[in-house]
Structures are given as C-alpha cells and as structure tokens.
Short mmCIF file of C-alpha atoms and ligand atoms in Angstrom, two decimals:
data_model
loop_
_atom_site.label_atom_id
_atom_site.label_comp_id
_atom_site.label_asym_id
_atom_site.label_seq_id
_atom_site.Cartn_x
_atom_site.Cartn_y
_atom_site.Cartn_z
CA MET A 1 -6.85 -11.34 -5.29
CA HIS A 2 -9.29 -13.24 -3.17
CA ASP A 3 -13.18 -13.70 -2.63
CA ILE A 4 -14.00 -13.38 1.38
CA LEU A 5 -16.22 -16.18 1.46
CA PRO A 6 -18.66 -16.44 3.92
CA ARG A 7 -17.41 -18.29 6.43
CA GLU A 8 -15.10 -15.29 6.82
CA THR A 9 -17.27 -12.97 6.83
CA PRO A 10 -18.13 -12.65 10.21
CA LEU A 11 -14.70 -12.10 11.57
CA TRP A 12 -14.14 -9.00 8.92
CA GLN A 13 -17.00 -7.90 10.06
CA GLY A 14 -16.03 -7.88 14.15
CA VAL A 15 -12.41 -6.56 13.19
CA GLU A 16 -14.15 -3.87 11.10
CA HIS A 17 -16.38 -2.97 13.46
CA THR A 18 -13.78 -2.42 16.26
CA LEU A 19 -12.00 -0.52 14.18
CA ARG A 20 -14.81 1.88 13.22
CA SER A 21 -16.09 1.54 17.35
CA VAL A 22 -12.91 2.53 18.36
CA LEU A 23 -12.30 5.65 15.56
CA ALA A 24 -15.98 7.11 16.74
CA SER A 25 -15.29 7.37 20.37
CA TYR A 26 -11.96 8.95 19.51
CA GLY A 27 -14.88 11.72 17.41
CA TYR A 28 -13.29 10.69 13.61
CA GLN A 29 -15.33 10.80 10.95
CA GLU A 30 -16.20 8.58 8.30
CA ILE A 31 -15.07 9.89 4.27
CA ARG A 32 -15.44 8.01 0.96
CA LEU A 33 -13.23 7.80 -2.03
CA PRO A 34 -13.64 6.76 -5.21
CA LEU A 35 -11.40 3.57 -6.18
CA VAL A 36 -9.90 5.04 -9.16
CA GLU A 37 -7.30 8.19 -9.46
CA ALA A 38 -5.46 9.97 -12.04
CA THR A 39 -2.77 8.14 -12.17
CA ASP A 40 -0.56 11.57 -12.33
CA LEU A 41 -1.77 12.34 -8.70
CA PHE A 42 -0.03 8.74 -7.16
CA ARG A 43 3.07 9.72 -9.31
CA ARG A 44 2.71 13.14 -7.72
CA SER A 45 2.40 11.98 -3.79
CA ILE A 46 3.16 8.59 -3.24
CA GLY A 47 6.98 8.76 -5.36
CA GLU A 48 8.34 8.54 -8.93
CA VAL A 49 10.98 6.04 -7.83
CA THR A 50 9.00 4.55 -5.02
CA ASP A 51 8.23 0.41 -5.90
CA ILE A 52 4.30 1.50 -5.64
CA VAL A 53 4.83 3.79 -8.79
CA GLU A 54 7.44 2.01 -10.72
CA LYS A 55 5.50 -1.64 -10.78
CA GLU A 56 2.67 -1.80 -8.67
CA MET A 57 0.16 -0.01 -10.13
CA TYR A 58 -2.94 -0.81 -12.05
CA THR A 59 -2.83 1.81 -15.32
CA PHE A 60 -5.03 2.13 -17.43
CA ALA A 61 -5.93 4.78 -20.07
CA ASP A 62 -10.00 5.47 -20.18
CA ARG A 63 -12.08 6.20 -23.18
CA ASN A 64 -11.11 9.49 -23.10
CA GLY A 65 -6.84 8.41 -23.43
CA ASP A 66 -7.27 9.34 -19.81
CA SER A 67 -4.72 7.88 -17.58
CA LEU A 68 -6.21 6.09 -14.66
CA THR A 69 -4.77 4.30 -11.63
CA LEU A 70 -6.75 1.61 -9.13
CA ARG A 71 -6.03 3.33 -5.97
CA PRO A 72 -2.87 1.48 -4.66
CA GLU A 73 -3.45 3.50 -1.67
CA GLY A 74 -6.01 5.76 0.50
CA THR A 75 -3.66 8.68 1.78
CA ALA A 76 -3.31 10.94 -1.96
CA GLY A 77 -7.34 10.37 -2.37
CA CYS A 78 -7.96 11.94 0.80
CA ALA A 79 -5.69 15.03 0.37
CA ARG A 80 -7.22 16.01 -3.30
CA ALA A 81 -10.70 15.06 -1.84
CA VAL A 82 -10.18 17.37 1.77
CA ILE A 83 -8.72 20.11 -0.56
CA GLU A 84 -11.50 19.70 -3.38
CA ALA A 85 -14.08 20.28 -0.87
CA GLY A 86 -12.85 23.08 0.53
CA LEU A 87 -12.61 21.08 3.68
CA LEU A 88 -9.33 22.24 5.36
CA ARG A 89 -10.72 26.43 5.61
CA GLY A 90 -10.21 26.91 9.06
CA GLU A 91 -11.02 23.40 10.17
CA THR A 92 -9.13 20.60 11.33
CA PRO A 93 -10.73 17.34 10.12
CA ARG A 94 -10.13 14.06 11.47
CA LEU A 95 -10.92 11.77 8.97
CA TRP A 96 -11.10 7.87 8.05
CA TYR A 97 -12.12 5.36 5.00
CA GLN A 98 -12.10 1.66 4.67
CA GLY A 99 -11.75 -0.17 1.07
CA PRO A 100 -9.83 -2.22 -1.30
CA MET A 101 -6.30 -0.83 -2.75
CA PHE A 102 -4.59 -2.79 -5.35
CA ARG A 103 -0.88 -3.42 -6.12
CA HIS A 104 0.24 -5.57 -8.84
CA GLU A 105 2.66 -7.00 -6.08
CA ARG A 106 3.86 -11.17 -5.80
CA PRO A 107 0.85 -12.05 -3.84
CA GLN A 108 2.25 -14.77 -0.63
CA LYS A 109 0.69 -14.93 2.98
CA GLY A 110 -0.51 -11.82 3.91
CA ARG A 111 0.15 -10.00 0.77
CA TYR A 112 -2.38 -9.47 -2.21
CA ARG A 113 -2.94 -7.74 -5.33
CA GLN A 114 -6.45 -6.57 -3.55
CA PHE A 115 -6.10 -5.97 0.16
CA HIS A 116 -8.23 -3.78 1.90
CA GLN A 117 -6.85 -0.85 4.36
CA LEU A 118 -8.54 1.19 7.19
CA GLY A 119 -7.47 4.45 7.03
CA VAL A 120 -6.63 7.64 8.83
CA GLU A 121 -6.74 10.70 8.34
CA VAL A 122 -5.80 13.99 10.12
CA TYR A 123 -5.35 17.66 8.87
CA GLY A 124 -4.26 21.00 9.91
CA LEU A 125 -2.79 19.66 13.11
CA ALA A 126 1.57 20.55 13.26
CA GLY A 127 2.06 18.80 16.99
CA PRO A 128 3.12 15.77 18.11
CA ASP A 129 -0.25 15.25 20.44
CA ILE A 130 -2.18 13.95 17.54
CA ASP A 131 1.08 11.60 16.47
CA ALA A 132 -0.20 10.40 19.89
CA GLU A 133 -3.42 10.71 20.06
CA LEU A 134 -2.94 8.23 16.43
CA LEU A 135 -0.81 5.75 18.53
CA LEU A 136 -2.87 5.45 21.36
CA LEU A 137 -6.66 4.94 19.20
CA SER A 138 -4.24 2.07 17.33
CA ALA A 139 -3.40 0.68 20.44
CA ARG A 140 -6.90 0.66 22.04
CA ALA A 141 -8.22 -0.62 18.77
CA PHE A 142 -5.55 -4.01 18.63
CA ARG A 143 -6.10 -4.29 22.16
CA GLN A 144 -9.91 -4.20 22.03
CA LEU A 145 -8.81 -7.35 19.34
CA GLY A 146 -6.91 -9.09 21.81
CA LEU A 147 -4.04 -8.44 19.75
CA ASN A 148 -1.94 -8.41 22.37
CA ALA A 149 1.64 -9.15 21.23
CA LEU A 150 2.34 -6.25 18.39
CA HIS A 151 5.52 -4.16 18.76
CA LEU A 152 5.72 -0.73 18.41
CA GLU A 153 8.51 1.21 15.64
CA ILE A 154 8.75 4.83 15.45
CA ASN A 155 11.16 6.98 13.97
CA THR A 156 11.32 10.41 12.61
CA LEU A 157 12.50 11.10 9.17
CA GLY A 158 12.69 15.31 9.74
CA GLU A 159 12.35 18.07 7.36
CA ARG A 160 12.81 18.04 3.53
CA ALA A 161 15.65 19.23 3.53
CA GLU A 162 17.18 17.72 6.71
CA ARG A 163 16.79 14.68 4.74
CA ALA A 164 18.14 15.78 1.72
CA ALA A 165 21.89 16.64 3.37
CA TYR A 166 21.61 13.13 5.06
CA ARG A 167 20.82 11.60 1.61
CA VAL A 168 24.09 13.24 0.34
CA ASP A 169 26.01 11.70 3.22
CA LEU A 170 24.85 8.46 2.47
CA VAL A 171 24.75 8.21 -0.92
CA ASP A 172 28.36 9.42 -0.65
CA TYR A 173 28.98 6.16 1.98
CA LEU A 174 27.13 3.64 -0.60
CA GLN A 175 29.28 4.15 -3.22
CA ARG A 176 32.00 3.80 -1.69
CA HIS A 177 30.76 -0.37 -0.79
CA ARG A 178 29.03 -0.51 -4.30
CA ALA A 179 30.18 -3.20 -5.35
CA ALA A 180 28.74 -5.25 -1.87
CA LEU A 181 25.61 -4.19 -2.21
CA ASP A 182 22.62 -6.58 -3.68
CA PRO A 183 21.38 -5.96 -7.55
CA ASP A 184 18.07 -3.96 -5.87
CA SER A 185 19.96 -1.63 -3.18
CA GLU A 186 22.16 -0.89 -6.16
CA ARG A 187 19.33 0.19 -8.47
CA ARG A 188 17.95 2.14 -5.47
CA LEU A 189 21.66 3.79 -4.75
CA ASN A 190 20.83 6.32 -7.22
CA THR A 191 16.53 7.37 -6.97
CA ASN A 192 15.81 5.98 -3.76
CA PRO A 193 18.69 5.68 -1.41
CA LEU A 194 16.59 5.94 1.93
CA ARG A 195 15.57 2.33 0.46
CA VAL A 196 18.14 0.97 0.69
CA LEU A 197 18.37 0.98 4.96
CA ASP A 198 15.00 -1.16 4.73
CA SER A 199 16.73 -3.88 2.75
CA LYS A 200 16.81 -7.52 4.06
CA VAL A 201 19.38 -8.81 2.50
CA PRO A 202 22.19 -9.55 5.05
CA GLU A 203 25.62 -8.33 3.07
CA THR A 204 23.62 -5.27 2.32
CA GLN A 205 22.18 -4.82 6.37
CA ALA A 206 25.94 -5.49 7.49
CA ILE A 207 26.57 -2.48 5.02
CA VAL A 208 24.22 -0.70 6.61
CA ALA A 209 25.26 -0.69 10.20
CA ASP A 210 27.84 1.66 9.68
CA ALA A 211 25.65 4.12 7.36
CA PRO A 212 25.37 7.32 8.64
CA VAL A 213 22.28 7.77 10.28
CA LEU A 214 19.51 10.69 9.66
CA CYS A 215 18.79 11.41 13.19
CA ASP A 216 22.35 13.24 13.43
CA TYR A 217 20.43 15.36 10.91
CA LEU A 218 17.75 16.89 12.30
CA GLY A 219 17.09 20.46 13.49
CA ALA A 220 16.10 21.14 16.95
CA GLU A 221 12.54 21.06 15.76
CA SER A 222 12.45 18.18 14.56
CA ARG A 223 14.38 16.28 17.12
CA ALA A 224 11.85 18.27 19.43
CA HIS A 225 8.54 17.29 17.73
CA PHE A 226 10.00 13.76 17.82
CA ALA A 227 11.13 14.26 21.57
CA GLY A 228 7.61 15.19 22.50
CA LEU A 229 5.87 12.40 20.95
CA CYS A 230 8.08 9.90 22.76
CA SER A 231 7.30 11.26 26.47
CA LEU A 232 3.66 11.55 25.73
CA LEU A 233 4.04 8.32 24.39
CA GLU A 234 5.70 7.40 27.59
CA THR A 235 3.40 9.20 29.80
CA ALA A 236 0.58 7.10 28.02
CA GLY A 237 1.90 3.58 29.10
CA VAL A 238 2.18 2.64 25.06
CA SER A 239 5.79 1.13 24.79
CA PHE A 240 7.35 1.63 21.68
CA ARG A 241 11.27 0.98 20.38
CA VAL A 242 12.93 4.44 18.15
CA ASN A 243 13.91 2.09 15.28
CA ALA A 244 16.62 4.55 13.40
CA ARG A 245 16.54 2.71 10.51
CA LEU A 246 12.29 2.55 9.94
CA VAL A 247 11.72 4.54 6.26
CA ARG A 248 9.00 4.12 4.83
CA GLY A 249 8.27 3.17 0.90
CA LEU A 250 5.98 5.60 -0.07
CA ASP A 251 8.32 9.43 -0.58
CA TYR A 252 5.82 11.58 1.29
CA TYR A 253 6.49 11.38 4.86
CA THR A 254 7.88 14.23 7.38
CA LYS A 255 9.30 13.97 10.68
CA THR A 256 7.17 11.22 12.24
CA VAL A 257 6.72 7.17 10.75
CA PHE A 258 5.66 4.03 12.70
CA GLU A 259 4.78 0.82 12.11
CA TRP A 260 2.71 -1.90 14.39
CA VAL A 261 4.40 -5.31 13.62
CA SER A 262 3.54 -8.67 14.44
CA GLY A 263 5.99 -12.04 14.58
CA ALA A 264 3.40 -13.64 14.11
CA LEU A 265 3.41 -13.44 10.47
CA GLY A 266 6.78 -14.00 8.77
CA ALA A 267 7.96 -10.96 6.32
CA GLN A 268 5.00 -9.37 6.30
CA GLY A 269 4.11 -8.46 10.05
CA THR A 270 3.74 -4.63 9.85
CA VAL A 271 -0.41 -4.50 10.01
CA CYS A 272 -0.80 -1.28 10.09
CA ALA A 273 2.07 1.81 9.72
CA GLY A 274 2.02 5.83 9.32
CA GLY A 275 3.36 8.60 9.46
CA ARG A 276 3.54 12.58 8.99
CA TYR A 277 3.06 13.81 6.01
CA ASP A 278 3.28 18.21 5.89
CA GLY A 279 3.96 19.09 2.91
CA LEU A 280 1.67 16.68 0.77
CA VAL A 281 -1.31 18.57 0.82
CA ALA A 282 0.40 22.34 -0.20
CA GLN A 283 2.32 20.03 -3.08
CA LEU A 284 -0.79 19.16 -4.69
CA GLY A 285 -1.76 22.49 -4.87
CA GLY A 286 -4.05 22.62 -0.96
CA PRO A 287 -3.20 25.06 1.44
CA ASP A 288 -0.17 24.25 3.34
CA THR A 289 -1.57 22.02 6.01
CA ALA A 290 -0.25 19.21 8.50
CA ALA A 291 -0.90 15.95 7.94
CA ILE A 292 -0.41 12.83 9.53
CA GLY A 293 -2.13 9.16 9.21
CA PHE A 294 -1.77 5.44 9.14
CA ALA A 295 -3.69 2.47 7.27
CA ALA A 296 -4.22 -0.93 9.04
CA GLY A 297 -4.02 -3.46 6.40
CA LEU A 298 -7.40 -5.74 7.43
CA GLU A 299 -6.26 -9.13 5.33
CA ARG A 300 -3.51 -9.13 8.54
CA LEU A 301 -5.73 -7.90 11.21
CA VAL A 302 -8.07 -11.03 10.51
CA LEU A 303 -5.00 -13.80 10.06
CA LEU A 304 -4.39 -12.60 13.78
CA ALA A 305 -7.52 -12.34 14.73
CA GLU A 306 -8.63 -15.43 13.51
CA ALA A 307 -6.13 -16.82 15.58
CA VAL A 308 -7.24 -15.14 18.89
CA SER A 309 -10.93 -15.74 18.79
CA GLY A 310 -12.09 -17.61 20.39
CA ARG A 311 -15.80 -17.55 20.80
CA SER A 312 -17.33 -16.93 17.33
CA ASP A 313 -21.80 -15.88 17.63
CA PRO A 314 -23.68 -18.47 16.37
CA ALA A 315 -24.05 -17.79 12.23
CA LEU A 316 -28.44 -18.61 13.22
CA HIS A 317 -29.89 -18.54 16.89
CA VAL A 318 -33.01 -20.98 14.90
CA TYR A 319 -33.86 -22.97 11.96
CA CYS A 320 -37.87 -22.99 11.74
CA VAL A 321 -38.52 -26.30 10.10
CA ALA A 322 -42.69 -26.26 9.05
CA VAL A 323 -43.99 -28.80 7.05
CA GLY A 324 -47.56 -28.29 5.15
CA GLU A 325 -49.15 -25.12 3.31
CA VAL A 326 -50.42 -24.14 6.83
CA PRO A 327 -47.60 -25.07 8.98
CA HIS A 328 -45.26 -23.33 6.57
CA ALA A 329 -46.74 -19.95 6.19
CA ALA A 330 -47.92 -20.45 10.12
CA ALA A 331 -44.02 -20.11 10.37
CA MET A 332 -43.03 -17.00 8.05
CA GLY A 333 -45.89 -15.03 10.05
CA LEU A 334 -44.20 -16.14 13.40
CA ALA A 335 -40.61 -15.41 11.82
CA GLU A 336 -41.70 -12.16 11.08
CA HIS A 337 -43.69 -11.28 14.62
CA LEU A 338 -40.20 -12.67 16.49
CA ARG A 339 -37.95 -10.33 14.06
CA ASP A 340 -40.48 -7.47 15.51
CA ARG A 341 -40.36 -7.89 18.78
CA CYS A 342 -36.93 -9.54 18.66
CA PRO A 343 -34.29 -8.17 15.70
CA ALA A 344 -31.63 -9.01 17.03
CA LEU A 345 -32.90 -12.73 17.18
CA ARG A 346 -31.25 -14.14 13.65
CA LEU A 347 -33.92 -17.11 12.78
CA GLN A 348 -34.03 -18.29 8.93
CA VAL A 349 -37.07 -20.30 8.20
CA HIS A 350 -37.33 -23.43 5.83
CA CYS A 351 -38.94 -22.63 2.22
CA GLY A 352 -38.19 -25.02 -0.74
CA GLY A 353 -40.36 -28.08 0.43
CA GLY A 354 -39.06 -31.48 1.70
CA ASN A 355 -40.54 -33.46 4.40
CA PHE A 356 -39.50 -33.52 8.18
CA GLY A 357 -36.39 -35.80 7.93
CA ASN A 358 -34.73 -33.34 5.16
CA GLN A 359 -35.87 -29.44 6.67
CA LEU A 360 -33.74 -31.24 9.80
CA LYS A 361 -30.73 -31.87 7.57
CA ARG A 362 -31.32 -28.56 6.49
CA ALA A 363 -31.62 -27.34 10.08
CA ASP A 364 -28.73 -28.89 11.17
CA LYS A 365 -26.26 -27.89 8.32
CA SER A 366 -27.23 -23.71 8.63
CA GLY A 367 -25.44 -24.38 11.92
CA ALA A 368 -28.51 -23.00 14.19
CA LEU A 369 -27.87 -23.91 17.77
CA TYR A 370 -32.01 -24.56 17.73
CA ALA A 371 -34.89 -25.79 15.15
CA PHE A 372 -38.70 -24.71 15.56
CA ILE A 373 -40.77 -27.18 14.47
CA VAL A 374 -44.63 -26.22 13.12
CA GLY A 375 -46.41 -29.51 12.13
CA GLU A 376 -50.30 -29.81 11.74
CA GLU A 377 -50.92 -29.38 15.31
CA GLU A 378 -48.27 -26.71 16.92
CA ALA A 379 -49.60 -24.23 13.59
CA ALA A 380 -53.31 -25.01 15.02
CA ARG A 381 -52.52 -24.85 18.72
CA ARG A 382 -50.02 -21.83 18.43
CA GLU A 383 -46.59 -23.76 19.47
CA ILE A 384 -44.04 -24.75 17.95
CA SER A 385 -41.46 -27.33 19.06
CA LEU A 386 -38.00 -26.84 20.39
CA LYS A 387 -35.31 -28.88 18.79
CA PRO A 388 -31.88 -28.79 20.31
CA LEU A 389 -29.48 -29.39 17.54
CA ARG A 390 -25.82 -29.03 19.12
CA ARG A 391 -26.34 -31.74 21.58
CA SER A 392 -29.09 -34.33 22.48
CA ALA A 393 -31.53 -32.81 24.40
CA PRO A 394 -35.84 -33.91 24.01
CA GLN A 395 -38.12 -31.58 21.79
CA ARG A 396 -40.10 -29.11 23.78
CA ARG A 397 -43.09 -27.66 23.28
CA TYR A 398 -44.42 -23.64 24.43
CA ALA A 399 -46.48 -21.06 23.10
CA TRP A 400 -45.66 -18.31 20.94
CA ASP A 401 -46.44 -15.59 22.46
CA ALA A 402 -44.61 -16.60 25.36
CA LEU A 403 -41.50 -17.45 23.36
CA ILE A 404 -42.07 -13.80 21.68
CA SER A 405 -42.90 -11.46 25.32
CA GLY A 406 -39.46 -14.14 26.10
CA LEU A 407 -36.89 -13.15 23.50
CA ALA A 408 -37.92 -9.34 22.94
CA GLY A 409 -35.28 -6.65 22.77
CA LEU A 410 -32.74 -9.34 23.98
CA THR A 411 -28.28 -9.29 22.76
CA PRO A 412 -27.58 -11.87 20.48
CA GLU A 413 -25.78 -13.22 23.79
CA ALA A 414 -28.82 -13.10 25.60
CA ILE A 415 -30.91 -15.17 23.10
CA THR A 416 -28.73 -18.04 23.09
CA SER A 417 -28.69 -18.26 26.56
CA TYR A 418 -32.56 -17.58 27.07
CA LEU A 419 -32.95 -20.72 24.33
CA ASN A 420 -30.25 -22.42 25.79
CA ALA A 421 -32.41 -22.29 29.94
CA LEU A 422 -36.10 -23.50 27.68
CA ALA A 423 -34.30 -26.09 26.11
CA HIS A 424 -32.94 -27.76 29.91
P1 HAM B 1 1.74 0.94 3.92
O1 HAM B 1 2.73 0.93 4.27
O2 HAM B 1 2.06 1.05 1.99
O3 HAM B 1 1.32 2.58 4.14
O4 HAM B 1 0.17 -0.29 3.69
C1 HAM B 1 -0.06 0.19 5.19
C2 HAM B 1 -0.33 -1.35 5.25
O5 HAM B 1 -1.68 -1.99 4.35
C3 HAM B 1 0.47 -2.36 5.72
O6 HAM B 1 1.26 -1.58 6.73
C4 HAM B 1 -0.30 -3.44 5.15
O7 HAM B 1 -0.20 -4.38 6.54
C5 HAM B 1 -0.82 -3.42 4.29
N1 HAM B 1 -0.82 -3.74 2.50
C6 HAM B 1 0.68 -3.10 2.29
N2 HAM B 1 0.28 -3.89 1.20
C7 HAM B 1 -0.36 -5.11 1.09
C8 HAM B 1 -0.96 -5.99 0.70
N3 HAM B 1 -0.27 -5.62 -1.02
N4 HAM B 1 -1.30 -7.03 0.81
C9 HAM B 1 -1.53 -6.79 1.93
N5 HAM B 1 -1.80 -6.13 2.75
C10 HAM B 1 -1.09 -4.79 2.23
C11 HAM B 1 0.00 3.05 3.26
O8 HAM B 1 -0.60 3.10 1.98
C12 HAM B 1 -0.49 4.68 3.69
N6 HAM B 1 -1.18 5.47 2.72
C13 HAM B 1 -0.45 4.86 4.46
C14 HAM B 1 -0.50 6.29 5.51
C15 HAM B 1 -1.83 6.68 5.55
N7 HAM B 1 0.22 6.71 5.82
C16 HAM B 1 0.08 7.88 6.56
N8 HAM B 1 -1.58 8.11 6.43
#
C-alpha cells in the first residue's frame, strides 16, 4: 500500500481530471460507494472460486460479528447500490466511480494491495451500441492522456448456458493432458477451468493452443451481438484484436469482454478491463437488467502518463517574500487581493519570518517561477519587486494595481506568459 506523495499528486490529478471530463462529455454521472461491503456480496458476484475471493480479500468480522470485506473492485458494490436505491426502474443509468480497491496480491511494479480504479457501469442497455460507446469513451480518454500505444483486445464469453456446454468439453480436453499442466492450472481444472486459458506458463499455453474454443459454442444471439460490436468499432475507426483466449478473473461476465493493454508495463500491462454482465443484477436480487462496465487501473495509467508527459504546470507561479512586520502584513493583503481577481494564480506568501536571504532560499526551493519581494520601500509605495527564480535576469518594480489588473482572470498558462513578459 503506497502513499501518493506531493510530488506525484499533480500527475494523478491530471489523469483524474482528464478521465472525469471525458466522462462528463458523454453524460455519465458519478456515484460514491462505501469502501466496505458484506463479504457475501463479493462471494456471490465475483465468484467463490476466483483468485480474488479465494485468496485476495481483506475480510474481517466487525463488532457485531458480521463478516465485512474491503472492496476488491467496484462492480458488485455499484450493482448493490443501484438495486437498493431503485435506480433501475425505467432508467438506464450510466455511472462512474473512483477510489481505492484492496487485494492481497503479491506486490510488484504495477500491482499493489491498495490500488485505485476509475470504474464505469451502465445498466439496462442490452445492445452492442453501448459496448461500443464504452470503448470509444475509453479510447478518447487514453488519446487525451497521450497514451497512443495502447491496444484493445476483445472477446465474447457468450451466455452462461453456452459457456457451460463449452466448459464440459474444455475440461474433458484438459483432463486428457492433465499430466503436462502446471500445478495452478491443474487445480483450476476442477474449479475454474476457463482460467487455464489465461495461463502464462509456456507448457500449459502449448496445450491450450489446441483446446476447443468458446466461439464454436456460441448461439445466434451471442454471435450477432459480437458481430454488431465489431462492426460499430470498425465504423468508428477503433482498432482492436479479437483474442479468443481472453477470459477474465471475475465470474460475472457474459458476452463482451475487453482489455486495453500496454506493452510498456511488462506482465502488468492491462490498464483497463471490463465487459458485459447481464445476469449479475438479477442474481443479486434486482430486476432482470443488462449491464456492462469497465475499470481503469489508475496506478498503471499514471505510470504511463508519467513517461509521456513533458510539460508540467508549475505548482507555484509566485513565492512572496516580505521582511518585517509592516511589509509582511502588506504582502498578505496584496496576496488576498490577487487571489480575488486571479483565482488561477498559484501564490504562496512566506510565513515564519527569517531574514531576506533565508526567505529567498525558501522561494527558490518552493519551485516557484518568480518571487515577489515586498520590503519597507515597496510596501510604502504599493509596489512589488519581481525577481525571476529560474533564470538570471534583473529584478524590476511594478505597481500593485497594475499587476492586479494585468493578472485578472488569466488562466494558469496565461499567468506564466504574463509574468515572463513582465520580466523581460
Ligand atoms: P479487473 O480486471 O480485476 O476488473 O481490474 C481492472 C483494472 O484494475 C486492471 O486492468 C488493472 O489495471 C487494475 N488493477 C487490478 N488489480 C490491481 C492491482 N493489484 N494493482 C494495481 N492495479 C490493479 C475489475 O475490477 C472489474 N470490476 C472491472 C469491471 C467493471 N467490469 C465490469 N465493470
């Protein structure tokens, strides 16, 4: 579990802001959900024999003896919430949530025990158009983050009954090759055989290569849905690869599943994953409701965004230095005025006293682009001295009032340009 330190938070905020504004542009609404749910909710939705439920949940008894679990994902809690709140009556909510999830996995780069997801869930829409919308939306978000090297893999898992028929033949095939399977896959053979398809062990992969494939077991409805999605994606110009071996580690999926994968993160390359889960809402006691969603792993997106982000906004435009009681009070007043007229200005006033040299050192360390200096003389004349901190240039005096009207209403970028122009 990691702290996200002040030097990292601007990048996180940037990624979150981009995702949120793309979601807003498609009309999606935020839902905020508890971090803790009844353990049973995850057992019933994610599935008893998945890795998550078998060995990764943080589960504890509360003071009443009820078994609770720190949420390992958001889909189950979101379905519970929309059922409880009656949001599905005649509505087709398109929702998103964001926050920490907890899985007791082996930590490594890109895999943590507390990690953050931004998840999207849509209810009540059964056709492939909404599947395509979610992929277009995610593609747009990744483009805006500058992540152009992600690729999209899609598959269909069909309806439950189709999968059950496939499972019988798959188990039969794998039983015949049991001796050559790795121990994990052998164990899964009886519990969750579809996950064997996902094995990364080369010997198992070789066996899986000749296994029966699920798409041969699909009925007309499932085929038409998948064909509809592929055609919508092609029309929209979204490139994708059909990966018939793509299965997911959670049991609730039906029909469409997908993953956005980066080649730059090694084994933890999946930055966003999801799919359709038409049976889950009814299974949890709600009305029979089609549903689809995905979740993006924010740690992985931040790692990638860090690699592509060249320009980063300064945390501070200005650090204001003022020695002596009267200049310090004047500087605080000036700063309040500036914040009134120019809310995007990032301005910190030195606090805690100290001589001029020490205050300037702080200004330099703060990362600010400029120092405003308010001495006795400046305070008396209602002026500041502007000192560039990131290059050597002479300091110059300006009248407060002129500065306030020059900065009024500017954006963060325009503030930087304005100060640069003044200092030249
Ligand atoms: P998931 O595939 O378990 O799906 O997780 C989605 C994404 O969360 C992964 O692709 C990855 O980027 C990130 N992630 C998962 N585990 C970790 C970890 N330990 N450390 C860092 N990042 C991680 C779900 O959770 C489903 N609820 C997605 C969904 C929503 N399906 C339908 N609606």
